[in-house]
Each structure stands twice: as C-alpha cells, then as structure tokens.
Tab-separated table of C-alpha atoms in Angstrom:
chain	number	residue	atom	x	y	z
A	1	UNK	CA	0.000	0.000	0.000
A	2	UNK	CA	2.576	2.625	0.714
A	3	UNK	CA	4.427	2.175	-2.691
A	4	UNK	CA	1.038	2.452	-4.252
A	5	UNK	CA	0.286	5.713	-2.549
A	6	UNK	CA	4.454	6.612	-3.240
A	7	UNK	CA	3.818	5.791	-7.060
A	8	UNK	CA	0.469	7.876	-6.951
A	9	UNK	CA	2.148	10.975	-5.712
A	10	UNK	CA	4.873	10.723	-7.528
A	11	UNK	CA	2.819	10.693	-10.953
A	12	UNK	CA	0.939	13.448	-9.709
A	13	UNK	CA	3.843	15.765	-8.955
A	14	UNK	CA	4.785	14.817	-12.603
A	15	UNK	CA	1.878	15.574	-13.637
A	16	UNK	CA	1.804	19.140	-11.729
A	17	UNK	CA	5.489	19.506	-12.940
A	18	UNK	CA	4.905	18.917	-16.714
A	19	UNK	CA	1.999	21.470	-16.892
A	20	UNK	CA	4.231	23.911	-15.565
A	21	UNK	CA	6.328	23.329	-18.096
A	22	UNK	CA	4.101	23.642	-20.936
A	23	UNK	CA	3.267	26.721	-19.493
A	24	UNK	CA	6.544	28.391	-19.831
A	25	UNK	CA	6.885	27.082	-22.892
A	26	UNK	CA	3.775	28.757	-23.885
A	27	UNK	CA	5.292	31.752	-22.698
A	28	UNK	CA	8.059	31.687	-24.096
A	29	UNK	CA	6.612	31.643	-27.543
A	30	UNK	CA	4.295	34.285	-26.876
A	31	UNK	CA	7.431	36.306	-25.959
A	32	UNK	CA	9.182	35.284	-29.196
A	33	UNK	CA	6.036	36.605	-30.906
A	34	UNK	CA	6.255	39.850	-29.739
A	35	UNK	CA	9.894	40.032	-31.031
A	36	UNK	CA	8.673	38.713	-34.086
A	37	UNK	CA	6.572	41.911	-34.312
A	38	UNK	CA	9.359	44.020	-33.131
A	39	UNK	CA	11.338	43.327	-36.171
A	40	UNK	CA	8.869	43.788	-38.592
A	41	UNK	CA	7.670	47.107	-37.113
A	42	UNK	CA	11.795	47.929	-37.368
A	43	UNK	CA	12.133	46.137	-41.107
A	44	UNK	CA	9.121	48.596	-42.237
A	45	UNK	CA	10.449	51.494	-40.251
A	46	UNK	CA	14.352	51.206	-41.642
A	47	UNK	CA	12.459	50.588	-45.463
A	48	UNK	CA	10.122	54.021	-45.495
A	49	UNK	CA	12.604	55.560	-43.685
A	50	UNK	CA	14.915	54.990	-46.332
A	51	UNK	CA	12.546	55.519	-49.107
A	52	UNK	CA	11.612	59.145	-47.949
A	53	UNK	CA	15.606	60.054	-47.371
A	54	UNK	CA	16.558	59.355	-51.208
A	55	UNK	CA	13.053	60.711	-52.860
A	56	UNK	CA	14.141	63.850	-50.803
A	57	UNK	CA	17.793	63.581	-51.525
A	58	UNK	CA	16.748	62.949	-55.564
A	59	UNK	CA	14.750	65.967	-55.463
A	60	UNK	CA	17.067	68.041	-53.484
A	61	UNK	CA	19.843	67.548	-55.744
A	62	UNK	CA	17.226	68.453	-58.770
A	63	UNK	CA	16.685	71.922	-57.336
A	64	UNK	CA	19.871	73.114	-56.222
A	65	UNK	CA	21.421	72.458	-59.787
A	66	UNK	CA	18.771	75.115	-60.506
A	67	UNK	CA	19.286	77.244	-57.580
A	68	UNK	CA	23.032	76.878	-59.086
A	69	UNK	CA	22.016	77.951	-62.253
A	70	UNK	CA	19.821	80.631	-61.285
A	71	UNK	CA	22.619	82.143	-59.353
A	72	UNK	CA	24.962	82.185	-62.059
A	73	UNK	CA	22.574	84.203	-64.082
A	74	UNK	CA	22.036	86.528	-61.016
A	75	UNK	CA	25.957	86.651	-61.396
A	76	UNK	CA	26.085	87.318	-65.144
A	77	UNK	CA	23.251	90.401	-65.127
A	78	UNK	CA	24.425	91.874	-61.613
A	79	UNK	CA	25.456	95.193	-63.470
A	80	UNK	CA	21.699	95.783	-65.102
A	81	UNK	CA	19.597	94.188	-61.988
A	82	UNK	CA	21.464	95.059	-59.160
A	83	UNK	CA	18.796	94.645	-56.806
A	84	UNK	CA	16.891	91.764	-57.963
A	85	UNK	CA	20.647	90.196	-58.005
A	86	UNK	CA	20.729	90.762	-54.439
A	87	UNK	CA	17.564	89.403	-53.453
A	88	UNK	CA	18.114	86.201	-55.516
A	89	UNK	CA	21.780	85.861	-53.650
A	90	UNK	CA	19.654	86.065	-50.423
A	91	UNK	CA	17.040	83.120	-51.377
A	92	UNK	CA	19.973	81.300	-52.634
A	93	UNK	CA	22.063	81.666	-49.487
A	94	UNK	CA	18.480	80.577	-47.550
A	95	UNK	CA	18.467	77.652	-49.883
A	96	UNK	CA	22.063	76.631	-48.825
A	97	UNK	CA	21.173	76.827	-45.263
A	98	UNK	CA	17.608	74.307	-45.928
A	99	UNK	CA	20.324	72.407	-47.734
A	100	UNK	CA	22.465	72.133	-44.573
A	101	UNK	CA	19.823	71.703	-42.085
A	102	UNK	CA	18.017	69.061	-44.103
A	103	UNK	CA	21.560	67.026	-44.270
A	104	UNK	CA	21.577	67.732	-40.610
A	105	UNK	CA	18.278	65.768	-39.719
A	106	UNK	CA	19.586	63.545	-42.362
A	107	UNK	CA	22.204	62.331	-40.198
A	108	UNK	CA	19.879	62.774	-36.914
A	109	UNK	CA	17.993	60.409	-38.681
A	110	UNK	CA	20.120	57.336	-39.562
A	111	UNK	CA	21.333	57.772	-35.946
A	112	UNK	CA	17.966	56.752	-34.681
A	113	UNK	CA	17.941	53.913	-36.888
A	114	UNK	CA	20.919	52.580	-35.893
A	115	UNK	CA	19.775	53.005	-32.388
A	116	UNK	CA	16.641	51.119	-32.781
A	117	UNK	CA	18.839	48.203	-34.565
A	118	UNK	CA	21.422	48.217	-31.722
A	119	UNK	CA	18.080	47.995	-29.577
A	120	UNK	CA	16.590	44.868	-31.159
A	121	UNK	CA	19.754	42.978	-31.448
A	122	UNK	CA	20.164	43.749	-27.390
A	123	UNK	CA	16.229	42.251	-27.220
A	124	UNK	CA	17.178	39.905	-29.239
A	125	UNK	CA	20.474	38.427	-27.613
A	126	UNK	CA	18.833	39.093	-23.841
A	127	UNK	CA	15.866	36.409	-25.153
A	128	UNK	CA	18.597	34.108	-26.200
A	129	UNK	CA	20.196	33.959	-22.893
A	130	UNK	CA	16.780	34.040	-21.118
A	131	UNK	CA	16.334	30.595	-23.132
A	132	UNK	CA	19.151	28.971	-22.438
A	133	UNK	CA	18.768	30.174	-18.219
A	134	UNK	CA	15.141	28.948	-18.905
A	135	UNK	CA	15.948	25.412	-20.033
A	136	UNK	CA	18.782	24.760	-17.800
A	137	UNK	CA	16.452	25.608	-14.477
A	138	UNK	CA	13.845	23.598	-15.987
A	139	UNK	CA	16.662	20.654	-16.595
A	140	UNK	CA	17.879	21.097	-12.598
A	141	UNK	CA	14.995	22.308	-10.928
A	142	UNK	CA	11.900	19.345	-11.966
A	143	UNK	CA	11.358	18.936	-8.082
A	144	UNK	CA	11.652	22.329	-6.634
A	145	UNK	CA	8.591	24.436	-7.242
A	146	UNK	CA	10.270	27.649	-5.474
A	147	UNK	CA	12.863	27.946	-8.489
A	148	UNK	CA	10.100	27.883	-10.888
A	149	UNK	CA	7.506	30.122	-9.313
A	150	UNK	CA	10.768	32.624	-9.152
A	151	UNK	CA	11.776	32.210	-13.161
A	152	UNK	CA	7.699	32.193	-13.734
A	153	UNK	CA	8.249	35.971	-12.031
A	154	UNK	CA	11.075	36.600	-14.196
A	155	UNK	CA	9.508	35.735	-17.348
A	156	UNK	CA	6.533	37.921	-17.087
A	157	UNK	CA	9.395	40.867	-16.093
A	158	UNK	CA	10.888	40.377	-18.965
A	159	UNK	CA	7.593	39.978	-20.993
A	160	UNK	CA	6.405	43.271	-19.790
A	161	UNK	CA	10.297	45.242	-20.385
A	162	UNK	CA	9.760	43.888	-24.391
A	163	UNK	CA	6.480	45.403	-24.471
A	164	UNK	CA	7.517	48.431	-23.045
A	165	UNK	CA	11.194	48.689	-25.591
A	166	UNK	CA	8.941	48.226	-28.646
A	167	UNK	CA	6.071	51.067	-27.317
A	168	UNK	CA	9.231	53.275	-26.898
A	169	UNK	CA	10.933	52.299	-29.960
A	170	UNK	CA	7.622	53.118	-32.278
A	171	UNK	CA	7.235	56.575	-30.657
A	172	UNK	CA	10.952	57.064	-31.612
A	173	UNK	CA	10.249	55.577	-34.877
A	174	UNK	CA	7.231	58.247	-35.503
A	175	UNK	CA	9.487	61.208	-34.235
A	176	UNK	CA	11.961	60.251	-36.806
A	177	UNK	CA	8.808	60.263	-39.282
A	178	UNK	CA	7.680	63.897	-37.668
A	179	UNK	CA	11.066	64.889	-38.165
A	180	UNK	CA	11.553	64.176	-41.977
A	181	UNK	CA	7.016	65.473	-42.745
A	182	UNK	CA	8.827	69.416	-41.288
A	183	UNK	CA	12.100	69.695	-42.919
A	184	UNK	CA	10.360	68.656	-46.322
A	185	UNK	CA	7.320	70.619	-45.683
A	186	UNK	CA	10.078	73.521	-44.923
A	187	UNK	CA	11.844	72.579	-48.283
A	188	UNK	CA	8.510	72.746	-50.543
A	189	UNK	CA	8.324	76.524	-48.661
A	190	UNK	CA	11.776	77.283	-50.591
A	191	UNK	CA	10.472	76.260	-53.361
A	192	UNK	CA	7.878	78.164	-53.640
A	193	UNK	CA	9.473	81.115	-53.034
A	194	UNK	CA	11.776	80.473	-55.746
A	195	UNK	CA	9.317	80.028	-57.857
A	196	UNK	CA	8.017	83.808	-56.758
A	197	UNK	CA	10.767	85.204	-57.105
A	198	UNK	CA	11.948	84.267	-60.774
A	199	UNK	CA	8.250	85.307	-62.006
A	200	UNK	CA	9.062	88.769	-60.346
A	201	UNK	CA	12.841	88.847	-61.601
A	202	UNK	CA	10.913	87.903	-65.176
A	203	UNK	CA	8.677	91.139	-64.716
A	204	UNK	CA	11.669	93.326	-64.127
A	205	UNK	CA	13.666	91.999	-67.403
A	206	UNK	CA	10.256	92.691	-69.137
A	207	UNK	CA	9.883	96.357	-67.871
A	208	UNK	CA	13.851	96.843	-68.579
A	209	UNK	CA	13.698	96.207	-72.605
C-alpha cells in the first residue's frame, strides 16, 4: 500500500510539474512573438525611412542644380539688376542653409535607426540567454517548485520590459517620421518662393527692354 500511494504521488507531482512546463513554454513563444513583431515594425520602419531620405535627396539635388544655375545668371546680369541680383543671392544663401539643415536631420535620422537596430539585437540576444537560463532551471529544478515560481516571475518581467522597448521604440520611430514630414514641408516653402521670385525677376527683365 505505501508504494502504491508513493507511485500515486509521484505521478501526480509529474503531472503538476509537466503542466508547468508547458506553461513556460507557452510563454516563451508568446514572448518570441512579440519580437517577431518588433522586427517587422523595425524592417518597415528602416524601409520608409529609407525611401523618404533618397526621394528627398533625388529631389534636393534636382533643385539646387537650378538654384546653381539661377545664381549664375544673377551673377552674369548683376550690373543691369542690381537689386533683384541681391535678393536672388539672399534666397539662394536661404536655400544653402535648408540644404544644410536638411543634411543635418539627415544624419539625426540614420542615428535613430541605428539606435533602434542596436536595440533589437540587445532584445534579441537578452531572449537568447533568457532561453538557455530557462531550459537549464527547468533541466535542474523538476522537483523544486520555489525555483520555478521565481523564473515564472522573471519571465513575465521580462515579458512586460519587451512590451515596453517596442512602445518606446515606435514613438521614436514616428518622431523620426515627424522629423523628416517638417524639414520637407520647410523645403517645398523654398520652393515656392523660388518660384516667386523668378516670375518677379521675369517682370523686371520685361519692364527693362
């Protein structure tokens, strides 16, 4: 009778110990889910990121070759339009500084990125070595519920740190975003004073002959 009731408990405490098991496991999955969506929220980040930096670099380059060749022609009829001249020197001096700033946030920019990869390889290497911690206690500690109530704890610590990296790294992410929407918006203002002025430098050259 007693190695009946010794053989009962024993499969019971197996029992008890296995479906803790599975539930770690199930954590642990969940946690590598969340990663899983950390990445792609990065992988889409890093990709329109990079798309909006060379449509703005493409058309940057497109207008100051004509601020470039506008100024030359400001150069070339300085004598006859001295004062148009100097306002066009002024916008183009205004475009060299939007230039400057914009390569500025440029810079700010892939900073962040890198940042936010440094951050998800950390995440990622951290859940690594919670893994292997993970399976090891579960390999030494199949009798002692204390140890596993304490790396149940840990888990859910760690759960709730992910969660809390990833809601930080999108608001980054959409700063970055906010970032790149006002220097553009700031650039499209340039243009369209360049585009005033050359109708009113037009007018001028008009009245003149």
């Amino acid at each position: 009778m007693a190695e009946r009731r010794l053989a009962a408990m024993y499969g019971l405490e197996n029992k008890r110990l296995h479906g803790i098991i599975v539930q770690q496991l199930f954590r642990i999955n969940h946690l590598e889910e969340l990663l899983d969506q950390a990445r792609e929220l990065h992988r889409e980040a890093e990709k329109s990121a990079r798309e909006i930096l060379e449509e703005e670099i493409k058309d940057d380059r497109v207008n100051f070759g004509k601020a470039k060749e506008k100024w030359f022609f400001c150069k070339s009829s300085r004598r006859r339009e001295r004062r148009s001249c100097g306002k066009d020197c002024h916008l183009n001096e205004q475009w060299k500084g939007a230039t400057r700033q914009f390569g500025k946030k440029r810079k700010e920019s892939e900073e962040a990125m890198r940042e936010l990869i440094e951050k998800v390889e950390k995440l990622e290497n951290e859940l690594m070595q919670k893994r292997k911690k993970i399976s090891e206690m579960l390999a030494a500690s199949q009798n002692e519920e204390t140890d596993l109530n304490k790396l149940r704890e840990e888990h859910e610590q760690e759960i709730g740190k992910v969660r809390k990296e990833v809601v930080r790294l999108q608001g980054l992410l959409e700063d970055v975003e906010e970032e790149n929407g006002r220097m553009k918006n700031a650039i499209e203002s340039l243009k369209e004073d360049k585009k005033t002025q050359g109708k009113s430098k037009k007018n001028l050259q008009y009245r003149s002959i």
